[in-house]
């Protein structure tokens, strides 16, 4: 989705995706803490963290 638009709109789309990814991570953490789900495989959490970090770099990079 973000790759289909240009300039500021692209950054806004990545920002929305970043917020959603962070929300998903928080929901997984709460679900684990409340014991709604069992432990999530560490590789899945690492992949989620990688996606969040990638989106953060796209959103917060300096404008060129």
PDB file of C-alpha atoms in Angstrom, residues 4-57:
ATOM      1  CA  UNK A   4       1.907   2.848  -4.369  1.00  0.00           C
ATOM      2  CA  UNK A   5       1.886   6.494  -3.288  1.00  0.00           C
ATOM      3  CA  UNK A   6       4.489   9.254  -3.313  1.00  0.00           C
ATOM      4  CA  UNK A   7       5.982  11.810  -0.962  1.00  0.00           C
ATOM      5  CA  UNK A   8       4.183  12.756   2.209  1.00  0.00           C
ATOM      6  CA  UNK A   9       1.329  10.348   1.535  1.00  0.00           C
ATOM      7  CA  UNK A  10       3.785   7.461   1.441  1.00  0.00           C
ATOM      8  CA  UNK A  11       5.178   8.408   4.850  1.00  0.00           C
ATOM      9  CA  UNK A  12       1.643   8.750   6.239  1.00  0.00           C
ATOM     10  CA  UNK A  13       0.760   5.253   5.020  1.00  0.00           C
ATOM     11  CA  UNK A  14       3.901   3.804   6.601  1.00  0.00           C
ATOM     12  CA  UNK A  15       3.070   5.672   9.807  1.00  0.00           C
ATOM     13  CA  UNK A  16      -0.399   4.121   9.863  1.00  0.00           C
ATOM     14  CA  UNK A  17       1.110   0.675   9.288  1.00  0.00           C
ATOM     15  CA  UNK A  18       3.612   1.295  12.088  1.00  0.00           C
ATOM     16  CA  UNK A  19       0.838   2.191  14.512  1.00  0.00           C
ATOM     17  CA  UNK A  20      -1.084  -0.926  13.547  1.00  0.00           C
ATOM     18  CA  UNK A  21       1.974  -3.153  13.926  1.00  0.00           C
ATOM     19  CA  UNK A  22       2.699  -1.717  17.365  1.00  0.00           C
ATOM     20  CA  UNK A  23      -0.927  -2.268  18.343  1.00  0.00           C
ATOM     21  CA  UNK A  24      -0.766  -5.912  17.252  1.00  0.00           C
ATOM     22  CA  UNK A  25       2.414  -6.436  19.290  1.00  0.00           C
ATOM     23  CA  UNK A  26       0.738  -4.890  22.354  1.00  0.00           C
ATOM     24  CA  UNK A  27      -2.340  -7.083  21.884  1.00  0.00           C
ATOM     25  CA  UNK A  28      -0.174 -10.204  21.711  1.00  0.00           C
ATOM     26  CA  UNK A  29       1.649  -9.160  24.881  1.00  0.00           C
ATOM     27  CA  UNK A  30      -1.612  -8.501  26.741  1.00  0.00           C
ATOM     28  CA  UNK A  31      -3.117 -11.774  25.528  1.00  0.00           C
ATOM     29  CA  UNK A  32      -0.074 -13.614  26.855  1.00  0.00           C
ATOM     30  CA  UNK A  33      -0.144 -11.768  30.173  1.00  0.00           C
ATOM     31  CA  UNK A  34      -3.839 -12.515  30.601  1.00  0.00           C
ATOM     32  CA  UNK A  35      -3.198 -16.141  29.582  1.00  0.00           C
ATOM     33  CA  UNK A  36      -5.635 -15.971  26.685  1.00  0.00           C
ATOM     34  CA  UNK A  37      -2.914 -17.454  24.497  1.00  0.00           C
ATOM     35  CA  UNK A  38       0.109 -19.603  25.158  1.00  0.00           C
ATOM     36  CA  UNK A  39       3.640 -18.409  24.673  1.00  0.00           C
ATOM     37  CA  UNK A  40       4.257 -17.093  21.185  1.00  0.00           C
ATOM     38  CA  UNK A  41       7.262 -18.592  19.427  1.00  0.00           C
ATOM     39  CA  UNK A  42      10.266 -16.248  19.781  1.00  0.00           C
ATOM     40  CA  UNK A  43      10.837 -16.262  16.012  1.00  0.00           C
ATOM     41  CA  UNK A  44       7.355 -14.794  15.509  1.00  0.00           C
ATOM     42  CA  UNK A  45       8.024 -12.034  18.036  1.00  0.00           C
ATOM     43  CA  UNK A  46      11.407 -11.333  16.419  1.00  0.00           C
ATOM     44  CA  UNK A  47       9.770 -11.054  13.007  1.00  0.00           C
ATOM     45  CA  UNK A  48       7.138  -8.686  14.377  1.00  0.00           C
ATOM     46  CA  UNK A  49       9.861  -6.560  15.975  1.00  0.00           C
ATOM     47  CA  UNK A  50      11.734  -6.523  12.653  1.00  0.00           C
ATOM     48  CA  UNK A  51       8.644  -5.283  10.804  1.00  0.00           C
ATOM     49  CA  UNK A  52       8.121  -2.556  13.421  1.00  0.00           C
ATOM     50  CA  UNK A  53      11.763  -1.465  13.200  1.00  0.00           C
ATOM     51  CA  UNK A  54      11.643  -1.363   9.400  1.00  0.00           C
ATOM     52  CA  UNK A  55       8.488   0.742   9.413  1.00  0.00           C
ATOM     53  CA  UNK A  56       9.976   3.062  12.047  1.00  0.00           C
ATOM     54  CA  UNK A  57      13.028   3.643   9.848  1.00  0.00           C
TER      55      UNK A  57
END
